[in-house]
XYZ file of C-alpha atoms in Angstrom:
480
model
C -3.781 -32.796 -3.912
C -2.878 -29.542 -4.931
C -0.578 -28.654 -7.682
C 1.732 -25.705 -8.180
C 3.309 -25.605 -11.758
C 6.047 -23.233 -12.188
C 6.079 -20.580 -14.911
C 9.249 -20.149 -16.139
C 10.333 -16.762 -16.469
C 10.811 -15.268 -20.252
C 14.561 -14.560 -20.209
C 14.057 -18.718 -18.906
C 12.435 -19.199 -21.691
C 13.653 -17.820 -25.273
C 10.908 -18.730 -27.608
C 8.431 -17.483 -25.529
C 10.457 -14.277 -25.308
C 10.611 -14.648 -28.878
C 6.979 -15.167 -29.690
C 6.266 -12.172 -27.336
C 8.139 -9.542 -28.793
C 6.961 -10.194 -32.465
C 3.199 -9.739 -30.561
C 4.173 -6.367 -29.952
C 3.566 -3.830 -32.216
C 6.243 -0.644 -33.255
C 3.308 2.119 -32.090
C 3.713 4.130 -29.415
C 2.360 3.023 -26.130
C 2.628 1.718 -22.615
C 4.184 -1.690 -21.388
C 3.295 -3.478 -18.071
C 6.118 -6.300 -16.891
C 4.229 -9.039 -14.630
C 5.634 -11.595 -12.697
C 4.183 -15.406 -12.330
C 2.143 -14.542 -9.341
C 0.466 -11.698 -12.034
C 1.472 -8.978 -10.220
C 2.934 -5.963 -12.202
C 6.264 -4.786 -11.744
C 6.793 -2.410 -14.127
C 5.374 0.175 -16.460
C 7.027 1.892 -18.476
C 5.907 4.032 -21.976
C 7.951 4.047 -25.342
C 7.509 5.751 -28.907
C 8.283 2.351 -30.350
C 6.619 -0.571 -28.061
C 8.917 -3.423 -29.678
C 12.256 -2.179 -29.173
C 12.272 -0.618 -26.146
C 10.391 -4.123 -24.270
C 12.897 -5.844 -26.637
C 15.818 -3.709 -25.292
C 15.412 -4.878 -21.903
C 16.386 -8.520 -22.971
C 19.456 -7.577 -25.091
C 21.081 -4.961 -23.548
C 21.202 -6.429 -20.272
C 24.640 -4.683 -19.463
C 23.404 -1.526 -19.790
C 20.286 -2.092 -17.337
C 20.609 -0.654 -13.931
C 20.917 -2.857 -11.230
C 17.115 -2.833 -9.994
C 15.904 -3.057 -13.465
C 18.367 -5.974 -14.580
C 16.853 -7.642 -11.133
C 13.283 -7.054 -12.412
C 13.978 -8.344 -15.842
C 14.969 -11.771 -14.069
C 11.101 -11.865 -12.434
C 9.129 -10.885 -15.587
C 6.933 -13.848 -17.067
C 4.269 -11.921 -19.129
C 4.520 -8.702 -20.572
C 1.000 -6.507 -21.336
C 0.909 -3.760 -23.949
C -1.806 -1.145 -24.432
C -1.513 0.426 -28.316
C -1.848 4.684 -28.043
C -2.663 7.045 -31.124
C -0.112 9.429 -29.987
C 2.825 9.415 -27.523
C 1.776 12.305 -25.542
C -1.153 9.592 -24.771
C 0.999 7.006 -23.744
C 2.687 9.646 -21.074
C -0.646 10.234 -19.830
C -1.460 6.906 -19.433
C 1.347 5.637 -18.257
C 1.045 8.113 -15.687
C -2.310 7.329 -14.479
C -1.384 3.643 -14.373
C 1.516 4.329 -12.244
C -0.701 5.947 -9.806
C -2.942 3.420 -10.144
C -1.039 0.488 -9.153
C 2.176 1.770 -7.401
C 4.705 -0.987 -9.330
C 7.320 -1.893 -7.125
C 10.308 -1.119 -9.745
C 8.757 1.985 -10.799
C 9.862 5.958 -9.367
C 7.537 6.640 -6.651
C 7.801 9.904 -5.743
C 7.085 9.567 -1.471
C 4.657 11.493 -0.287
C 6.950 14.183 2.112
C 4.584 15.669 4.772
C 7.457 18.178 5.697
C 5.977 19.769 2.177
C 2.717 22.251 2.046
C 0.715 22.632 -0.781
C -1.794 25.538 -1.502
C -5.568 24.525 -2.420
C -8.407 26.336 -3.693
C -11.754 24.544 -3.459
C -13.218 25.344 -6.678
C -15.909 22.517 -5.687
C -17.195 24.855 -3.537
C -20.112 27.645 -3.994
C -17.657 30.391 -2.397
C -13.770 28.513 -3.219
C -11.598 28.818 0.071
C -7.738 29.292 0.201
C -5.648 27.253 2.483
C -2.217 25.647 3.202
C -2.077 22.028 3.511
C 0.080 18.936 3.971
C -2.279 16.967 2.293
C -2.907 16.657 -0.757
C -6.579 15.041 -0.913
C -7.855 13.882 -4.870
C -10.759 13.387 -4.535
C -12.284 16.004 -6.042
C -10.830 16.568 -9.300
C -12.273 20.683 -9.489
C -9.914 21.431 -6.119
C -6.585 22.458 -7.416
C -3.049 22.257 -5.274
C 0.166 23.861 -6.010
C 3.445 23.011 -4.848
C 4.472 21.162 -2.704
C 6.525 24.186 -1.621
C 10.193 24.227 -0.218
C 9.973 27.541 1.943
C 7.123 27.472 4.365
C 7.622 30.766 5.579
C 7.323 32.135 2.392
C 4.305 30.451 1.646
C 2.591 31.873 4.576
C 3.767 35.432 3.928
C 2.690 35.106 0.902
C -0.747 33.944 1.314
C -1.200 36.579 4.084
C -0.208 38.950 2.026
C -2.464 37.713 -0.920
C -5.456 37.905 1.850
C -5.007 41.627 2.297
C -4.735 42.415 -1.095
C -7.986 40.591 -2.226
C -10.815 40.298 0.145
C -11.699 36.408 0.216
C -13.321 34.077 2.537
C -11.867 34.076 5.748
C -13.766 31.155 7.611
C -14.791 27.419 6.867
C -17.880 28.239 8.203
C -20.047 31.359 8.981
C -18.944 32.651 12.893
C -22.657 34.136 12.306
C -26.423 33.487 11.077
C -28.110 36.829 10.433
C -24.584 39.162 10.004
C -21.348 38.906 8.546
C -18.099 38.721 11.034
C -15.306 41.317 11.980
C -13.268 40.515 8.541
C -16.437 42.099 6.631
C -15.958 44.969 8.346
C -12.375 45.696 7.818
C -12.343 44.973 3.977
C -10.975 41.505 4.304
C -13.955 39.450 3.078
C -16.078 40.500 0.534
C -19.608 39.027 3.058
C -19.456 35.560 1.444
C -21.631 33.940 4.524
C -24.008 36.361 3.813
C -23.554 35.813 0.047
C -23.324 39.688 -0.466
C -21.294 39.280 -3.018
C -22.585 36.482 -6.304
C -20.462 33.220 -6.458
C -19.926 34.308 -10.026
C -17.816 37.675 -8.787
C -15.958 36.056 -6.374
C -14.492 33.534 -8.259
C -13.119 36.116 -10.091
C -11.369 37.234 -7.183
C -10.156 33.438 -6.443
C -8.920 33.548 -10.224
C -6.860 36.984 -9.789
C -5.280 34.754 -6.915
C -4.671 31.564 -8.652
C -2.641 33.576 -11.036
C -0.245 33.906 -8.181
C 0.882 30.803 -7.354
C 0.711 30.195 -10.995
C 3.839 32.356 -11.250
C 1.829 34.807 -13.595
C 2.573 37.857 -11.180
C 3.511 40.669 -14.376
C 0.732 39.209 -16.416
C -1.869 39.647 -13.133
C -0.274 43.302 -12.717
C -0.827 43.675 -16.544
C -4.784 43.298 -16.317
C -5.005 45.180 -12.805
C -2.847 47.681 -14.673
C -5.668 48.195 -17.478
C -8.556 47.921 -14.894
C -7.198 50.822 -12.786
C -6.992 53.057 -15.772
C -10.315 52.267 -16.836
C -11.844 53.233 -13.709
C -9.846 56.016 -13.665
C -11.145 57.397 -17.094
C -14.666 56.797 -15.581
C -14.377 58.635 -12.543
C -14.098 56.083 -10.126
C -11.410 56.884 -8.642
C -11.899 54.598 -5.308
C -11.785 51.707 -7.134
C -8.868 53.543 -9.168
C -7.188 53.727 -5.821
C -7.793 50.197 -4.443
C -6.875 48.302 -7.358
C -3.694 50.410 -7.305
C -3.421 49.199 -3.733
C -3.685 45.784 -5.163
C -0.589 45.897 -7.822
C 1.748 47.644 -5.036
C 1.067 44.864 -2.750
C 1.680 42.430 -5.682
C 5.016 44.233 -6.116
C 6.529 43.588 -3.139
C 6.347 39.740 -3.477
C 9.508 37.922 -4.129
C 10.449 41.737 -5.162
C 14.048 40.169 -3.812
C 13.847 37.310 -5.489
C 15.903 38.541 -9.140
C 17.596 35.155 -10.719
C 20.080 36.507 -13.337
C 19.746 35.327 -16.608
C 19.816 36.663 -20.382
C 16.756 36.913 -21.094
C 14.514 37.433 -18.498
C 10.977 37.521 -20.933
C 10.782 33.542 -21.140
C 9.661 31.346 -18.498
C 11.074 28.856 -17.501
C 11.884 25.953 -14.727
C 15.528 24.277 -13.777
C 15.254 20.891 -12.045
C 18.355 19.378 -10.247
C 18.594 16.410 -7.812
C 21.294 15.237 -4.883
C 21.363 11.961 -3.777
C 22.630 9.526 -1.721
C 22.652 5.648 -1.869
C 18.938 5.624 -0.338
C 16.881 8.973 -1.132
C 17.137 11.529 -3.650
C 16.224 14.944 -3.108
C 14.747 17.019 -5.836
C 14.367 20.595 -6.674
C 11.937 22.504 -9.106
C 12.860 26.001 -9.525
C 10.008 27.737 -11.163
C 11.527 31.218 -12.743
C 9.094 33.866 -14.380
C 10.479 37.053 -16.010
C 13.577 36.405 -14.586
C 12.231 36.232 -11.106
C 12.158 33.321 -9.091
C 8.524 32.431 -8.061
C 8.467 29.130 -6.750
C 10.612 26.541 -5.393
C 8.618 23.098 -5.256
C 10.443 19.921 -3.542
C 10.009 16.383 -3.855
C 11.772 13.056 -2.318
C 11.820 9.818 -4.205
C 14.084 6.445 -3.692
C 17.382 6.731 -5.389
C 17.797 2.916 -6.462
C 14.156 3.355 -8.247
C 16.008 4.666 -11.457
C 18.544 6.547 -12.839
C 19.385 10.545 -11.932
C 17.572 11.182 -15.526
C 14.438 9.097 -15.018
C 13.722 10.400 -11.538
C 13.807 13.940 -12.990
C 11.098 12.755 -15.603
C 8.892 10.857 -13.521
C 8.851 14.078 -10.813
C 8.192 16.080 -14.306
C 5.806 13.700 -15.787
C 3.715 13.941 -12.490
C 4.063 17.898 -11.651
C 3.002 18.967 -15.519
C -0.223 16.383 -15.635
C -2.010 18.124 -12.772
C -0.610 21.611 -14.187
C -3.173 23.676 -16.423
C -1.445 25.012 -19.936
C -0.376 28.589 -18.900
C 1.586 26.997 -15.839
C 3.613 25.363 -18.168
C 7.299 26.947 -18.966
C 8.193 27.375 -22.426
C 11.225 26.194 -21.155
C 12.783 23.178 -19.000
C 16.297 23.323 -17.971
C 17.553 19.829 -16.363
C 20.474 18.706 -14.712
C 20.569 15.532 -16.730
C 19.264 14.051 -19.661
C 15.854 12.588 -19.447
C 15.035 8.999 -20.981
C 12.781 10.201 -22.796
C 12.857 13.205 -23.427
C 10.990 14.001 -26.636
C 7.777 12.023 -25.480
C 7.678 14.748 -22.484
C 8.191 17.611 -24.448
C 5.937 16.422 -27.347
C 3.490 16.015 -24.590
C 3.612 19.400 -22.905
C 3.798 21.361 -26.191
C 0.482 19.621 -27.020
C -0.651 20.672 -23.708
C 0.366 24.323 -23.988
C -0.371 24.761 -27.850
C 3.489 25.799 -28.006
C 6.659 24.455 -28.881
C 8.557 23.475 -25.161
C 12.214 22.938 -25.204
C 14.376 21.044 -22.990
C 17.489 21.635 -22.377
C 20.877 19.709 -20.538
C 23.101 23.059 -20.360
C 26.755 22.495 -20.121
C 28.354 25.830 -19.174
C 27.861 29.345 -18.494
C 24.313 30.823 -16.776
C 21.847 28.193 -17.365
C 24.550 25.671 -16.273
C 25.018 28.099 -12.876
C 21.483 27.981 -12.349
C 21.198 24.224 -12.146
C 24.522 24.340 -10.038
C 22.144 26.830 -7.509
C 19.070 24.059 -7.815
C 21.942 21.151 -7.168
C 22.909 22.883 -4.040
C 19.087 23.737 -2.751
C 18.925 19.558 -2.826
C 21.453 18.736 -1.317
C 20.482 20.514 1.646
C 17.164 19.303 1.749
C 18.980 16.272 1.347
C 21.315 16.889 4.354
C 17.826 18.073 6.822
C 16.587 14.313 5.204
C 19.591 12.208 6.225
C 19.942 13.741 10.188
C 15.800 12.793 10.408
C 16.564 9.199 8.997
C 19.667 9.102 11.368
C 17.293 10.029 14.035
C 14.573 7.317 12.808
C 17.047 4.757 12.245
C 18.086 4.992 16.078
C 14.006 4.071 17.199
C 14.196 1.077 15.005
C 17.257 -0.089 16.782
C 15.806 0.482 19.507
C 12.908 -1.454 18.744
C 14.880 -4.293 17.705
C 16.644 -4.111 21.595
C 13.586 -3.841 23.401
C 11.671 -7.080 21.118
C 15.265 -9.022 20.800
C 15.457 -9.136 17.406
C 18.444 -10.067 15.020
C 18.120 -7.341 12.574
C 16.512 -3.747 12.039
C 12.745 -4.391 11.109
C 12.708 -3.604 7.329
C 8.175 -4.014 7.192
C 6.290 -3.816 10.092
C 2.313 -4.027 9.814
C -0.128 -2.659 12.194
C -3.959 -4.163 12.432
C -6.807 -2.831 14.581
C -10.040 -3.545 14.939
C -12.958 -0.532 14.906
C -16.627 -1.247 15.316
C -19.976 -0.398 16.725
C -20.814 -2.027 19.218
C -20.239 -5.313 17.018
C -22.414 -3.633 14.145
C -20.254 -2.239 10.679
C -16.995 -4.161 12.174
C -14.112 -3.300 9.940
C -9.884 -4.232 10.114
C -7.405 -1.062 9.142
C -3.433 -1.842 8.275
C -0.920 0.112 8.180
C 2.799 -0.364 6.719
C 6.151 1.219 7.924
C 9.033 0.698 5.420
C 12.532 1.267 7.201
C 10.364 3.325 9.909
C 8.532 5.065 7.264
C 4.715 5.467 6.725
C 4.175 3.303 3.287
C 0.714 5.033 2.600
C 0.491 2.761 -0.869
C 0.392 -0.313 1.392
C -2.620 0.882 3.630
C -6.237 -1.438 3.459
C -8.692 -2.004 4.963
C -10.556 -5.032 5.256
C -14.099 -5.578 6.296
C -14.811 -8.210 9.131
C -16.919 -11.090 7.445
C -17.470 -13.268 10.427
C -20.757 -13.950 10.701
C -21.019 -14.571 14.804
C -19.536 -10.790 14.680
C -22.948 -8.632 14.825
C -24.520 -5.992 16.625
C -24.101 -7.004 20.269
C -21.763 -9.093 19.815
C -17.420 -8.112 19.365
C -14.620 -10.299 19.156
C -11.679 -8.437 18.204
C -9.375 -11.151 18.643
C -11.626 -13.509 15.978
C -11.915 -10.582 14.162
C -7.954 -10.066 14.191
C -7.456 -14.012 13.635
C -9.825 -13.332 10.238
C -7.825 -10.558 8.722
C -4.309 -11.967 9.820
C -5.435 -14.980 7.752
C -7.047 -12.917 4.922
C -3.422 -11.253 4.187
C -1.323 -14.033 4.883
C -3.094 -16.495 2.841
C -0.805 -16.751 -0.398
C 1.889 -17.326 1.974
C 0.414 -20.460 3.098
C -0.146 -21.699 -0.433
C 3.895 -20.691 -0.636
C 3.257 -18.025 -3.068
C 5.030 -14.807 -2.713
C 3.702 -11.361 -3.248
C 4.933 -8.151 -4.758
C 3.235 -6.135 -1.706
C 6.595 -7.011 0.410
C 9.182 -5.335 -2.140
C 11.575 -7.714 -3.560
């Protein structure tokens, strides 16, 4: 016989609670809440461990819905001690990542949004706009995800005829460069004409771009040109002054109005409704506007402030220190505030202020970020109005009581029997859930080269994922 015993949960049980707490050092540091089945629900960072984990057991009244709900579910709580709070931001970070917790912010993953990427992991980097946004090599960098996708792609056609840069994937030739040599648009990388050394210089010119560094770019081309110039070369004179005119005319419109137009600086603003919230990163340079990055992210997951840091704490860990503003104008108070900016000025090597305005320009400027979301948020709602009408479909055509909130997907791929392996995948509300994806390999043993059985091998993985459930043990991967 088999026997279950039940953990009681620690606001359940107060001198376990008790006990707990006093464990848990005032040093900065991460948390992780867990449930009975083990399962975290929660992680969360602090400058003083005890009272913030202890805060979540008095102050009940002030907890948000969702959290007061996860509170109610937490039977263990883990702690991991940091030197330094800007360490516990990182960390907490990477742990979110790492394990996806259900009552954390997840930012969702918005395929509507491109990114740029430069493959610094290759010999010869290339340039290119994506939807995805592939880590797994850490020396490829992305920017964005941007909001204008137009704009992007004028821009990076632009970029391509003011630097000459790899044009192709691969070679179109063996012996000869292509067409694009010949017209000035790639330097003869297939050929390796020019050294991987010098064209990464190029690539590094271009980075600087979508880095928002435009005047300090124009700056150095500025000094090169009159260098050449006092040593006679005046072709290269001429086409690097090609290069800053063409760097000129980007986002040459683009003039946000502001007192001082020498710091940089980004404004961050959110709309929401009761399901999604839309958010907007304005990223300003010398008082032009350079980039406009958008992300998505469920509105119950936290409060208006704590979405705005978690899309922060994310965007600024992947950013390298002269990305960074000097300044960060939000549209509401972050949690916690002083960890983030602590964190960033580390980062930067110089003091970064954040700033809630209240009235007059800075205040506009969020009310022009505000307005940005809301439409995204608006182009959001009429696509889940449009995906809500196939699920109810899908309910009519299968007879089923309700809207399907989960729905799982399993298929079977092999070789001819041989290297036989199960994939799932997980819709939430209609909605890929990519943080729920597996994959399982088929251990079956009759299930070998030769010899398929996708129906066994279905029957194996069906049981593989549903096996807690028979033992009547729940499981954080459903949600709550």
């Amino acid at each position: 016989m088999t026997i279950y015993l039940s953990i009681l949960t620690l606001i359940n049980d107060p001198n376990r609670l008790s006990s707990r707490l006093k464990e848990i050092p005032p040093q900065p540091g991460v948390y992780l809440m867990r449930d009975k089945n083990d399962l975290i629900l929660y992680i969360g960072k602090s400058k003083k461990l005890r009272s913030r984990v202890g805060s979540y057991f008095r102050d009940s009244q002030h907890l948000s819905p969702r959290i007061a709900m996860m509170v109610q579910q937490v039977t263990d709580i883990e702690f991991i001690v940091t030197d330094t709070e800007a360490e516990a931001l990182a960390l907490e970070a990477n742990l979110v990542k790492q394990h996806q917790p259900y009552f954390n912010v997840l930012l969702k993953d918005d395929k509507k949004y491109p990114y740029i990427c430069i493959t610094y992991s290759e010999e010869y980097p290339r340039i290119f706009i994506t939807r995805k946004r592939q880590l797994t090599n850490a020396k490829d960098k992305y920017y964005g995800p941007y909001v204008d996708v137009g704009l992007l792609r004028n821009t990076l056609n632009l970029v391509k005829q003011i630097f000459p840069q790899r044009q192709r994937p691969q070679p179109l030739f063996k012996d000869r460069p292509c067409l694009n040599y010949d017209i000035g648009r790639c330097p003869g990388v297939c050929q390796k004409l020019i050294t991987s050394e010098d064209y990464r210089k190029t690539i590094q010119k271009i980075a600087m771009i979508f880095q928002g560094r435009n005047g300090e770019l124009v700056d150095i081309l500025t000094a090169n040109m009159e260098k050449a110039a006092e040593a006679m070369n005046f072709e290269l004179a001429a086409k690097i002054r090609d290069q800053i005119n063409g760097l000129k005319t980007l986002n040459a419109d683009q003039k946000v109005s502001l007192p001082d137009d020498t710091v940089s600086r980004d404004a961050i603003a959110l709309a929401a409704d009761n399901k999604h919230a839309s958010i907007q990163l304005f990223q300003i340079r010398a008082g032009r506007l350079v980039g406009r990055l958008g992300f998505f992210a469920d509105a119950e997951s936290g409060t208006p402030g704590a979405i705005l840091q978690r899309v922060l704490e994310e965007h600024y860990q992947n950013a390298e220190p002269v990305e960074i503003p000097t300044e960060i104008i939000v549209q509401y108070e972050l949690p916690d505030d002083e960890i983030l900016s602590d964190y960033l000025s580390s980062k930067k090597g110089r003091k970064i202020t954040i700033i809630t305005p209240q009235r007059q320009t800075k205040a506009e400027l969020i009310e022009m970020v505000e307005k940005n979301a809301r439409y995204e948020l608006e182009r959001n709602q009429k696509f889940s109005i449009r995906n809500s009408q196939s699920l109810q479909d899908l309910a009519k055509i299968l007879n089923l009581p309700n809207l399907p909130h989960r729905i799982e997907g399993y298929d079977i791929s092999h070789i001819q029997g041989s290297n036989a392996v199960a994939s799932q995948v997980v819709f939430i509300d209609g909605i890929p859930a990519k943080q729920y994806y597996r994959h399982y390999k088929i251990k079956n043993p009759k299930i070998t080269t030769g010899y398929s059985d996708d129906f066994a091998s279905l029957a194996e993985v069906i049981q593989r994922r549903f096996r807690k459930y028979e033992q009547g043990v729940g499981s954080g991967e459903w949600g709550v």
